[in-house]
XYZ file of N, CA and C in Angstrom:
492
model
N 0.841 -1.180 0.000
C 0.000 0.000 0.000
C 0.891 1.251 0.000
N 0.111 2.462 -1.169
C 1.042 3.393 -0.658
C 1.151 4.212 0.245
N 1.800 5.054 0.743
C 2.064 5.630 1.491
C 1.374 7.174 1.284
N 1.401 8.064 2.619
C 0.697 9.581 2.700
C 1.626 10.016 1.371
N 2.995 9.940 2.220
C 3.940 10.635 1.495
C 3.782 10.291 -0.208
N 3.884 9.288 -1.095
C 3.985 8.402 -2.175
C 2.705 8.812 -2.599
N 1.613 9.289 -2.204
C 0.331 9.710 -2.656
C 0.319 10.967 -3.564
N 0.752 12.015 -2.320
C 0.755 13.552 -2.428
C 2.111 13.557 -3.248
N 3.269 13.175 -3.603
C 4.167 12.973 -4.870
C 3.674 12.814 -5.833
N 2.893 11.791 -5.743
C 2.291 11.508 -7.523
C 1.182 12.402 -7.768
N 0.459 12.671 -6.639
C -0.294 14.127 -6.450
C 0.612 15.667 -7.426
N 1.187 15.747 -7.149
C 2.585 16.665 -7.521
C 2.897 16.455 -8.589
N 3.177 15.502 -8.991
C 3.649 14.956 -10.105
C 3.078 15.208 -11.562
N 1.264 14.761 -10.927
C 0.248 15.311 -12.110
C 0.091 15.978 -12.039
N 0.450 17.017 -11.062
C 0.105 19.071 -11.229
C 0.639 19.857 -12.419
N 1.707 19.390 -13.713
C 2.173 19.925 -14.326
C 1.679 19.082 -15.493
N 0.870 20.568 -16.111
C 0.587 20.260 -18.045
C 2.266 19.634 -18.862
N 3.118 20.133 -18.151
C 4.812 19.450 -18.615
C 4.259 18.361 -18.478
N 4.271 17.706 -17.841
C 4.625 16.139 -17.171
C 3.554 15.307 -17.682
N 2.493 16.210 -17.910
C 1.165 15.240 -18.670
C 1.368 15.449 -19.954
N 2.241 16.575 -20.326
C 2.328 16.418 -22.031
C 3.284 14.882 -22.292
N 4.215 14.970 -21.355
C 5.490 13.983 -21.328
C 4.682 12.537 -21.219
N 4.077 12.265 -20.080
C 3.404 11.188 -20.445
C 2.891 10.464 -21.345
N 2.455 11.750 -22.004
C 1.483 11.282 -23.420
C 2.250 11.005 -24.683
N 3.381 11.629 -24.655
C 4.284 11.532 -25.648
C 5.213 10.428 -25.771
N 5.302 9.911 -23.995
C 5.787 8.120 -23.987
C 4.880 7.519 -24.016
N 3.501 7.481 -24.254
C 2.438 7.134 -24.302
C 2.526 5.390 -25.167
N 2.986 5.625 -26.445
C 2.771 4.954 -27.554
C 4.366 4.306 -28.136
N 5.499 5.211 -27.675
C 6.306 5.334 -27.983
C 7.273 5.623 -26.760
N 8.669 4.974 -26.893
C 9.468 5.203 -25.984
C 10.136 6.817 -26.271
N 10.544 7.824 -25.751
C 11.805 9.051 -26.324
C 12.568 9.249 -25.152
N 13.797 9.777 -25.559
C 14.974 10.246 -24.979
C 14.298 11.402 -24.491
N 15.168 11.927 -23.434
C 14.926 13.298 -22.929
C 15.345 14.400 -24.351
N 15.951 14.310 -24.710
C 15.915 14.904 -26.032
C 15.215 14.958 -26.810
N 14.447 14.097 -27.491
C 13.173 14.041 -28.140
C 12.185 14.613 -26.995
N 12.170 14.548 -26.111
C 11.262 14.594 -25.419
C 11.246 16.042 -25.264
N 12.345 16.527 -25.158
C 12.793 18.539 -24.961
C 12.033 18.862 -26.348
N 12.506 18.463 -27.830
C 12.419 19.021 -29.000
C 10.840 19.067 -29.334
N 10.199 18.133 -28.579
C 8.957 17.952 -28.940
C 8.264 19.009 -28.475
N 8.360 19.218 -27.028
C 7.872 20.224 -26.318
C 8.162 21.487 -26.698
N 9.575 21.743 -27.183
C 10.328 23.316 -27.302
C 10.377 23.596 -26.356
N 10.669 22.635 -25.060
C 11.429 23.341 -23.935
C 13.117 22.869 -23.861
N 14.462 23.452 -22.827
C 15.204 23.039 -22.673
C 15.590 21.718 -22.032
N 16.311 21.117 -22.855
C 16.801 19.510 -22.395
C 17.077 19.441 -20.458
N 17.312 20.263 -20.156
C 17.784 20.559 -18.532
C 16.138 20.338 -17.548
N 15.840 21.474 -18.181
C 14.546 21.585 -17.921
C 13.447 20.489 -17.880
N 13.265 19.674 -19.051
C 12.766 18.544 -19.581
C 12.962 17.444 -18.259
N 14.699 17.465 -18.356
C 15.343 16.262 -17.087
C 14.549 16.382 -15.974
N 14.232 17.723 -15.561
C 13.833 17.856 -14.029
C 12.834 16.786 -14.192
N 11.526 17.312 -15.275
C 10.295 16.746 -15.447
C 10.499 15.367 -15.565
N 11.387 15.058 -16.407
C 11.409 13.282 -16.856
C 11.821 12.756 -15.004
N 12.734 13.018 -14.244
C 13.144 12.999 -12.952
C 11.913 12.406 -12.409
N 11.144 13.668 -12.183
C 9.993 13.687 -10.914
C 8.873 12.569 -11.464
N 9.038 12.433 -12.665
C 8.121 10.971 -12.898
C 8.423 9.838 -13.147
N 10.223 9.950 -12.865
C 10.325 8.488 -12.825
C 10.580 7.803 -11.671
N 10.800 8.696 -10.265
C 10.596 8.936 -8.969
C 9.148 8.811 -8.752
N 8.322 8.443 -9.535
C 6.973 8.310 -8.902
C 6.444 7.273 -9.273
N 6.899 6.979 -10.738
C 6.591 5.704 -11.290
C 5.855 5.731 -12.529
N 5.554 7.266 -12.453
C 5.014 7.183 -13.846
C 5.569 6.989 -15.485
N 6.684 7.641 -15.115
C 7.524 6.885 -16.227
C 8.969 5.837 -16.151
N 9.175 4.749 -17.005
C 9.902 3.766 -16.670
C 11.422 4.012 -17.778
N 12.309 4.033 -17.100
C 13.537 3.988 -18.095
C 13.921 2.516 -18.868
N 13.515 2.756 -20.260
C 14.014 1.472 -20.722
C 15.629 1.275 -21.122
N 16.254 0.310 -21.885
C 17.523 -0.145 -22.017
C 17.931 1.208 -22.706
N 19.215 1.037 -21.980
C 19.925 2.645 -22.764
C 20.355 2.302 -24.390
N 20.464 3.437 -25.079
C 21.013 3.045 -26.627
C 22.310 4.048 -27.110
N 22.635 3.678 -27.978
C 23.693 4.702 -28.571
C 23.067 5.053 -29.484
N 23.161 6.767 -29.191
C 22.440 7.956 -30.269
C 23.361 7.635 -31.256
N 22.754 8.823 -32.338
C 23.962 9.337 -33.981
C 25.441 9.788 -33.647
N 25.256 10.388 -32.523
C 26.598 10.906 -31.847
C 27.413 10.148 -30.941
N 27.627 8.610 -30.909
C 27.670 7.957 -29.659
C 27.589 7.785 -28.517
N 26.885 8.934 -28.155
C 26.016 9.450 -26.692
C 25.476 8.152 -26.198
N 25.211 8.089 -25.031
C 24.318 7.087 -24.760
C 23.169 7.779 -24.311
N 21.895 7.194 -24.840
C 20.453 7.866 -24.462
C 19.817 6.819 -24.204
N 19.006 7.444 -23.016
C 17.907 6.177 -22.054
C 16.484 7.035 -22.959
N 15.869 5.969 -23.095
C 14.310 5.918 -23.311
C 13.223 6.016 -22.150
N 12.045 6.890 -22.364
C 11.565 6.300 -20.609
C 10.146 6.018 -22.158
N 9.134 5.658 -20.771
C 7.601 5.086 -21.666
C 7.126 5.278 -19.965
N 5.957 5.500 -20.524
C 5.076 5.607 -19.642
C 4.081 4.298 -19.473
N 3.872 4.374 -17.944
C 3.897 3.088 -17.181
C 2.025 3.016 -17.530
N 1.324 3.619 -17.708
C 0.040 4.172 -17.409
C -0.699 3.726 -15.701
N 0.597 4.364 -14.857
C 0.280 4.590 -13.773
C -0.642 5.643 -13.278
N -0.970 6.514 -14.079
C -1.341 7.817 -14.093
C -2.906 7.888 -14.362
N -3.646 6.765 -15.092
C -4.857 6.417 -15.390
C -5.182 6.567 -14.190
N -5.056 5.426 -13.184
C -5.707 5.697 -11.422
C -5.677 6.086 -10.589
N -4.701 6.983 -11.425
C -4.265 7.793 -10.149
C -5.576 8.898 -9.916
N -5.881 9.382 -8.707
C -6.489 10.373 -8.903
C -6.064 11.077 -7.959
N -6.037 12.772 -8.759
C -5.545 14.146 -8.356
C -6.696 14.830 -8.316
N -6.823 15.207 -6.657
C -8.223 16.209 -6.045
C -7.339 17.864 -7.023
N -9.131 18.140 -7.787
C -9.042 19.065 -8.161
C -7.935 19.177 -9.332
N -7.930 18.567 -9.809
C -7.355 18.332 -11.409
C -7.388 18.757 -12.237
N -8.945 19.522 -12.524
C -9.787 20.019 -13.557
C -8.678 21.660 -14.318
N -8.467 22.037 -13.502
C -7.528 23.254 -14.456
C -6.875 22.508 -15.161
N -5.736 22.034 -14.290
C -4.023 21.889 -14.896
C -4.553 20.564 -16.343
N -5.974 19.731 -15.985
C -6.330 18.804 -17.466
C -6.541 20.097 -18.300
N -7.447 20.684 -18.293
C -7.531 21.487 -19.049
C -7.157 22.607 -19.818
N -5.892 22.723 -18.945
C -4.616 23.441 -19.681
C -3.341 23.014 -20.516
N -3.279 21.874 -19.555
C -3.141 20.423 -20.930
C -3.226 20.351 -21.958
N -4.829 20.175 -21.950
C -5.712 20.322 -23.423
C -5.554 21.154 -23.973
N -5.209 22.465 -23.689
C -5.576 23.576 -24.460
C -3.992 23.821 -25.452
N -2.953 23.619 -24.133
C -1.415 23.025 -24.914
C -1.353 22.127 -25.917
N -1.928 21.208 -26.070
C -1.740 19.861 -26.900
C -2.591 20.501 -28.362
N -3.522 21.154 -28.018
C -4.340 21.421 -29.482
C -3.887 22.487 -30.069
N -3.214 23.665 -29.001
C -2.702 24.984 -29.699
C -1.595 24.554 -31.376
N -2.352 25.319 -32.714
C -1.595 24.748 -33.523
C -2.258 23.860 -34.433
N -3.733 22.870 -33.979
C -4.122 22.127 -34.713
C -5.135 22.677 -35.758
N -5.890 22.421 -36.821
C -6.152 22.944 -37.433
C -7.615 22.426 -37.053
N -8.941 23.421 -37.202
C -10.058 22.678 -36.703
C -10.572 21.610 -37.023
N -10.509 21.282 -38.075
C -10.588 19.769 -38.806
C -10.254 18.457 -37.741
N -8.991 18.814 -37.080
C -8.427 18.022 -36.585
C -8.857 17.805 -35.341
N -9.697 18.608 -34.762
C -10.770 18.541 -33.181
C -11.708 18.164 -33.849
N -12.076 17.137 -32.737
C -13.484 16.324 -32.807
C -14.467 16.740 -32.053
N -14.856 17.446 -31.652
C -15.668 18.036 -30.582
C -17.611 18.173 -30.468
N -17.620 17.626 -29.208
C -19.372 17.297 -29.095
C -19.427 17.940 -27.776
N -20.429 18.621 -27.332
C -21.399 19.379 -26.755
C -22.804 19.092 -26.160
N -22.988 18.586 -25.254
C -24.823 18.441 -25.281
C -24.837 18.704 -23.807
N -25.956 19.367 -23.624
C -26.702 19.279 -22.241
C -28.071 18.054 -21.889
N -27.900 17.804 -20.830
C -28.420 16.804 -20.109
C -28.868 17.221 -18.597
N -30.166 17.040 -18.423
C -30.441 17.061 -16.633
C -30.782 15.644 -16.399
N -29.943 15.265 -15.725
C -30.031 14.071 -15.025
C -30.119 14.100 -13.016
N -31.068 13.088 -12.738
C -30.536 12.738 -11.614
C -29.113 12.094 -11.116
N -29.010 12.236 -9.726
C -27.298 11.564 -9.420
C -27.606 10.537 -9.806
N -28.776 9.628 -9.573
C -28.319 8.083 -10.200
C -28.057 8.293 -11.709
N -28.986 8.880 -12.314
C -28.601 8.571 -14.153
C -27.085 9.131 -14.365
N -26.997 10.514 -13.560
C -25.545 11.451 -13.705
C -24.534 9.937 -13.527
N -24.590 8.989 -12.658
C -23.496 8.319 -12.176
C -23.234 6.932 -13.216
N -24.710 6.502 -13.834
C -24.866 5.421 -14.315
C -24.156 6.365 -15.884
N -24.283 7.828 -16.410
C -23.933 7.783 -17.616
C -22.399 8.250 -17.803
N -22.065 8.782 -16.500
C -20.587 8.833 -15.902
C -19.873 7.299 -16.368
N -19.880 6.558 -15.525
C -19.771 5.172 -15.442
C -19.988 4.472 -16.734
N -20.930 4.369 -17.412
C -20.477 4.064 -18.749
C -19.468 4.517 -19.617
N -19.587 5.714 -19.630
C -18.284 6.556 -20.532
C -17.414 6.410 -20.225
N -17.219 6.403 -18.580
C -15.240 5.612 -18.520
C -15.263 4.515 -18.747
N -16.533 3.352 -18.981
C -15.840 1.885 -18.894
C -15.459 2.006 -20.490
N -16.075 2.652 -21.769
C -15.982 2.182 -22.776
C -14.477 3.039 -23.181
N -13.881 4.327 -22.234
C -12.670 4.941 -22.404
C -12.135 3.762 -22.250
N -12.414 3.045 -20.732
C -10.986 2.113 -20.289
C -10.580 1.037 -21.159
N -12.018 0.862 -21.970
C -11.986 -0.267 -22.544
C -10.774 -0.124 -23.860
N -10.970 0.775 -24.510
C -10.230 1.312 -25.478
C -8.512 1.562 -24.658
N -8.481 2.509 -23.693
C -7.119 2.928 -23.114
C -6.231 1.512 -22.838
N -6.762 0.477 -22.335
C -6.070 -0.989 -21.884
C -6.083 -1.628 -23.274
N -6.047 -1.256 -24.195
C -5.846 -2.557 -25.308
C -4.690 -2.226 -25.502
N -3.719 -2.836 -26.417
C -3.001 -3.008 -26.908
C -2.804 -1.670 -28.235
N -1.727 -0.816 -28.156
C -2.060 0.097 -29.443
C -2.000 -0.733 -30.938
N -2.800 0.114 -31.881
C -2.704 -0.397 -32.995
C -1.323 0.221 -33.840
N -0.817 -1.312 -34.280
C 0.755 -1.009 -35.082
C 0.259 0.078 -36.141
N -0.590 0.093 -36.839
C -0.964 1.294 -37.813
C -2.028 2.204 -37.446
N -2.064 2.452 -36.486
C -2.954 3.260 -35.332
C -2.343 4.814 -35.569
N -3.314 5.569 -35.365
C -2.459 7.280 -35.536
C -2.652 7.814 -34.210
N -1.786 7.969 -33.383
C -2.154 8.097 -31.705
C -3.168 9.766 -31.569
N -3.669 9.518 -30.472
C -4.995 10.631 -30.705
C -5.359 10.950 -29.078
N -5.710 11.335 -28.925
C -6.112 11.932 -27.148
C -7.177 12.232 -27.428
N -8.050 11.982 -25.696
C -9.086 12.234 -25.822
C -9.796 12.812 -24.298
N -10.361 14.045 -24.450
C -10.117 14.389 -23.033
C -12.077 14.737 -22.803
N -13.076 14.470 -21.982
C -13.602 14.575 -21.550
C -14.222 15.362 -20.309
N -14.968 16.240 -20.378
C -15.525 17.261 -19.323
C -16.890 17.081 -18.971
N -16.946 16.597 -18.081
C -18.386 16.966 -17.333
C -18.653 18.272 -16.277
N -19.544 18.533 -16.486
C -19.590 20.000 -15.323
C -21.009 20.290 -14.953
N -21.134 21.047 -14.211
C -22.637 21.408 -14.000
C -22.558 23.014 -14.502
N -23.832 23.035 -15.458
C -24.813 23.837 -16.053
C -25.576 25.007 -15.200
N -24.598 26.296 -14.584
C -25.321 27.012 -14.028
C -26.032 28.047 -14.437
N -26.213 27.801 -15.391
C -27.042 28.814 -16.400
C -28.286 28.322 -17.090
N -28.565 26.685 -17.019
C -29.666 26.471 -16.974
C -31.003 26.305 -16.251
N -30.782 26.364 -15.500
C -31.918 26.705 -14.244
C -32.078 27.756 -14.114
């Protein structure tokens, strides 16, 4: 079991749109902290801290080191998808700033986006909650597809204070 301490770390850990971009980007694919800097357009130093604090938590795993173009040696990390169960009280910004990072750049074509309002009771609210993550999880735990085009998918529920 984990610990207070080991909680509120990985708590920490998911507080940064960095570290959830990073995740997602070992998501499918292993990268070097280098790839991992270039992708982002942040500094390789910088990057380290981030790659650091999640592999100290567990969210990301260092695989076998390789020799770069330059005979460097570069470690790979991948993400563990420790981060699925995890849950972080009050999350809702830093996901959604996330989101707003990851799409800045895309062209609208390329957002899929749906909208609807619903008044439900807590039971229906929970029963249509509860469906929608089982058929996410169902999809997130398979196996990726070798000719698969990797894709994110981020979900908001909220309450409607403007309809009443």
């Amino acid at each position: 079991m984990d610990s207070d301490e080991d909680l509120q770390a990985r708590g920490r850990a998911l507080s940064s749109p960095v570290r959830l971009r990073i995740l997602r980007l070992c998501l499918h694919k292993p990268r070097t902290n280098k790839e991992i800097a270039e992708a982002l357009g942040l500094n390789p130093a910088t990057t380290l801290h981030h790659v650091r604090t999640l592999l100290t938590t567990g969210f990301l795993a260092a695989e076998e080191a390789r020799t770069g173009n330059r005979g460097a040696k570069e470690i790979p990390y991948r993400a563990t998808g420790l981060s699925w169960n995890t849950r972080v009280p009050n999350a809702a910004p830093v996901l959604v700033e996330t989101f707003l990072q990851e799409i800045e750049g895309l062209e609208p074509s390329e957002i899929d986006v749906w909208r609807v309002g619903v008044r439900l009771n807590d039971e229906h609210r929970a029963e249509m909650m509860g469906r929608i993550r089982s058929v996410i999880e169902d999809y997130a735990h398979r196996a990726p597809d070798g000719d698969g085009t990797a894709t994110s998918i981020m979900l908001a529920h909220h309450l409607d204070r403007t309809a009443d």
